[in-house]
Amino acid sequence: MTARKKVLTVSSANMDFVMSVRRVPEAGETLQDPGTYSFIPGGKGANAAVSFRRLGGDSVFCTRLGNDQNGARLRQIYNAEGIDTRFIATDPQAPTGLAAIMVEPTGQNRIIVFPGANLMICEKDIDAAMLSKPDALFMQMEISHEAVLTAARYASERQVPIFLDAGPADPSFPLSELPPLEVFSPNETETEIFTGIRPSDPDACLRATIALSAKVEAHYYVIKLGGRGCYIYDGKYYHCLPAYDLPVVDTTAAGDAFTSALTLEYLRSGDIERAGKYANIVGSLSVGVRGALPSLPTEAAVERFAAENGIFD
Ligand code: ATP
Ligand code: RIB
């Protein structure tokens, strides 16, 4: 039996205000919509931290919440999920992060994030969280550049492998200041922003990953390709791994589900191709459920799907 892996996530936490709409309004238009709205826990970092637990890992979460109702509610939810919440700080001033999300009937979403307390994560928070002695550091870009670079430096100095999801797209992020990573994982848009190449087919994916490797040093480059699955490049060999054709209700958090699953399964197996297949199952299952946190599948659901479809036979 593989030992349980412990992942430290240094990243964001949000309350998502989710509106299911027939269509999004045009500029200047007021739309009355019979659809539903709800407050659902989300935030890229929180989605990943919860996913690590649901998939059978140990999860330590370093973030900042506001001193408000959303912050208190989210902390309660993370505790109930079994996350180590000792390194979640409460910011005295900034509010808890909020994302306004509109989801159309196709499952396609549009998101605006108000980062609030997420931007206040600082070196002191990261220094404390590193005491948890993680097997890996996982991050996305929904916190300050300085926080990402600081956490990466701390991990690199302690030989902790770093897994970096490049979302949300930010062309001003100084990729060249990062230490060597284990995995760098952009989606299609982020790949195009960092390289100028749209990863529309395997040839373009190869050109894009080669271009990425000139900007950021990583053992593996993993491009998330939505319904087309993912593309993995290690500097020499590549794998194109398909997603699974499952009903699409809401794609929110598919990327977080994918990269957290890739990270955990790679730590467990040391096999990046297997980790890519596992991550595609998790990403594909997640798009079938509305909302961020509720859509993250459990280890049991993933194993059932893999067995029924002979994925690891
Ligand atoms: P998001 O920002 O919506 O959270 P992302 O843009 O970071 O996601 P995607 O490439 O859209 O990431 O999706 C991540 C993974 O989820 C894909 O690699 C794939 O495994 C799965 N996935 C996404 N969309 C679909 C879909 N329509 N059908 C099946 N699987 C999907
Ligand atoms: O990746 C999905 C997440 O992006 C949502 O939960 C929302 O909070 C935004 O951060």
Coordinates of C-alpha atoms in Angstrom, one line a residue, residues 71-237:
G71 CA -14.9 33.4 6.1
A72 CA -16.4 31.7 9.2
R73 CA -18.6 29.5 7.0
L74 CA -15.7 28.5 4.7
R75 CA -13.4 27.6 7.6
Q76 CA -16.2 25.4 9.0
I77 CA -16.5 23.6 5.7
Y78 CA -12.8 23.0 5.4
N79 CA -12.7 21.5 8.9
A80 CA -15.6 19.2 8.0
E81 CA -13.7 18.0 4.9
G82 CA -10.8 17.0 7.1
I83 CA -8.3 19.7 5.9
D84 CA -5.5 20.9 8.2
T85 CA -6.7 24.5 8.7
R86 CA -4.1 25.6 11.2
F87 CA -2.4 27.8 8.6
I88 CA -5.5 29.7 7.4
A89 CA -5.2 33.3 8.7
T90 CA -8.1 35.7 9.3
D91 CA -7.3 39.0 7.8
P92 CA -8.4 41.9 10.1
Q93 CA -9.4 44.2 7.2
A94 CA -9.8 42.6 3.8
P95 CA -13.1 40.7 3.1
T96 CA -13.2 37.0 2.1
G97 CA -12.7 36.5 -1.6
L98 CA -15.8 36.5 -3.7
A99 CA -16.4 35.1 -7.3
A100 CA -19.4 36.1 -9.3
I101 CA -20.1 33.3 -11.8
M102 CA -22.6 33.1 -14.6
V103 CA -23.3 29.6 -16.0
E104 CA -25.1 29.2 -19.3
P105 CA -27.1 26.0 -20.2
T106 CA -24.1 24.7 -22.2
G107 CA -22.1 24.5 -18.9
Q108 CA -19.9 27.4 -20.1
N109 CA -19.1 29.9 -17.4
R110 CA -17.9 33.5 -17.0
I111 CA -16.2 34.5 -13.7
I112 CA -15.2 37.7 -12.1
V113 CA -13.1 37.3 -8.9
F114 CA -12.8 39.9 -6.1
P115 CA -9.7 38.6 -4.4
G116 CA -10.1 40.4 -1.0
A117 CA -8.1 38.6 1.7
N118 CA -6.4 36.3 -0.8
L119 CA -4.0 39.1 -1.8
M120 CA -2.9 39.5 1.8
I121 CA -1.2 36.0 2.1
C122 CA 2.3 36.9 3.2
E123 CA 5.7 35.4 4.0
K124 CA 4.8 34.9 7.7
D125 CA 1.8 32.7 6.7
I126 CA 4.0 30.7 4.3
D127 CA 6.9 30.3 6.7
A128 CA 4.5 28.8 9.3
A129 CA 2.7 26.5 6.8
M130 CA 6.1 25.0 5.7
L131 CA 6.4 23.6 9.2
S132 CA 3.8 21.0 8.2
K133 CA 6.5 19.2 6.3
P134 CA 4.5 18.5 3.1
D135 CA 5.4 16.0 0.3
A136 CA 4.6 18.7 -2.2
L137 CA 3.7 22.3 -2.6
F138 CA 0.6 23.1 -4.8
M139 CA -0.2 26.6 -6.1
Q140 CA -2.2 28.5 -8.6
M141 CA -2.1 32.2 -9.5
E142 CA -5.1 33.6 -7.7
I143 CA -2.9 35.1 -5.0
S144 CA -0.1 37.8 -5.2
H145 CA 2.9 37.2 -7.4
E146 CA 5.0 37.8 -4.4
A147 CA 3.3 35.0 -2.4
V148 CA 3.7 32.5 -5.2
L149 CA 7.4 33.4 -5.6
T150 CA 8.0 33.3 -1.8
A151 CA 6.3 29.9 -1.3
A152 CA 8.2 28.5 -4.3
R153 CA 11.5 29.7 -2.9
Y154 CA 10.7 28.2 0.5
A155 CA 9.8 24.8 -1.1
S156 CA 12.8 24.8 -3.3
E157 CA 15.2 25.5 -0.4
R158 CA 13.6 22.5 1.4
Q159 CA 13.6 20.2 -1.7
V160 CA 9.8 20.0 -1.7
P161 CA 8.5 19.5 -5.3
I162 CA 6.4 22.3 -6.6
F163 CA 3.3 21.9 -8.7
L164 CA 2.0 25.1 -10.3
D165 CA -1.3 25.5 -12.0
A166 CA -1.1 28.7 -14.2
G167 CA -4.7 29.8 -13.7
P168 CA -6.1 32.4 -13.8
A169 CA -4.2 33.8 -16.8
D170 CA -1.9 36.6 -15.9
P171 CA 0.5 37.7 -18.6
S172 CA 2.5 39.9 -16.1
F173 CA 3.5 37.0 -13.9
P174 CA 7.4 36.8 -13.9
L175 CA 7.8 33.1 -14.9
S176 CA 11.6 33.5 -15.1
E177 CA 11.8 34.2 -11.3
L178 CA 10.4 30.7 -10.4
P179 CA 12.8 28.0 -9.2
P180 CA 12.6 24.6 -11.1
L181 CA 9.2 23.1 -10.9
E182 CA 8.0 19.5 -10.9
V183 CA 4.9 20.3 -13.0
F184 CA 3.7 23.5 -14.7
S185 CA 0.1 23.2 -15.9
P186 CA -1.6 26.0 -18.0
N187 CA -5.0 25.6 -19.7
E188 CA -5.5 26.6 -23.4
T189 CA -5.8 30.3 -22.8
E190 CA -2.9 30.5 -20.4
T191 CA -0.7 28.6 -22.8
E192 CA -1.6 31.0 -25.6
I193 CA -0.9 34.0 -23.3
F194 CA 2.5 32.8 -22.3
T195 CA 3.6 31.5 -25.7
G196 CA 1.5 33.1 -28.4
I197 CA 0.6 29.6 -29.6
R198 CA -3.0 28.3 -29.4
P199 CA -2.7 24.5 -28.5
S200 CA -5.3 23.5 -31.0
D201 CA -3.7 20.2 -32.2
P202 CA -0.8 17.9 -31.0
D203 CA 1.7 19.7 -33.2
A204 CA 0.8 23.1 -31.7
C205 CA 0.9 21.6 -28.2
L206 CA 4.4 20.4 -28.8
R207 CA 5.5 23.8 -30.1
A208 CA 3.8 25.5 -27.2
T209 CA 5.4 23.3 -24.5
I210 CA 8.8 23.8 -26.1
A211 CA 8.2 27.5 -26.0
L212 CA 7.0 27.2 -22.3
S213 CA 10.2 25.3 -21.5
A214 CA 12.2 28.3 -22.5
K215 CA 10.3 30.5 -20.0
V216 CA 10.0 28.2 -17.0
E217 CA 12.0 25.2 -15.9
A218 CA 9.8 22.1 -15.1
H219 CA 10.1 18.4 -15.2
Y220 CA 6.7 18.1 -16.9
Y221 CA 4.5 20.6 -18.8
V222 CA 0.9 19.6 -18.7
I223 CA -1.6 21.5 -20.9
K224 CA -5.3 21.2 -19.9
L225 CA -7.4 21.0 -23.1
G226 CA -11.0 21.1 -21.8
G227 CA -13.1 18.4 -23.4
R228 CA -10.1 17.2 -25.4
G229 CA -8.2 16.1 -22.3
C230 CA -4.6 17.0 -21.7
Y231 CA -1.1 17.0 -23.3
I232 CA 2.0 16.1 -21.3
Y233 CA 5.6 16.9 -22.3
D234 CA 8.8 16.0 -20.4
G235 CA 11.3 17.7 -22.7
K236 CA 11.7 14.5 -24.8
Y237 CA 8.5 12.5 -24.9

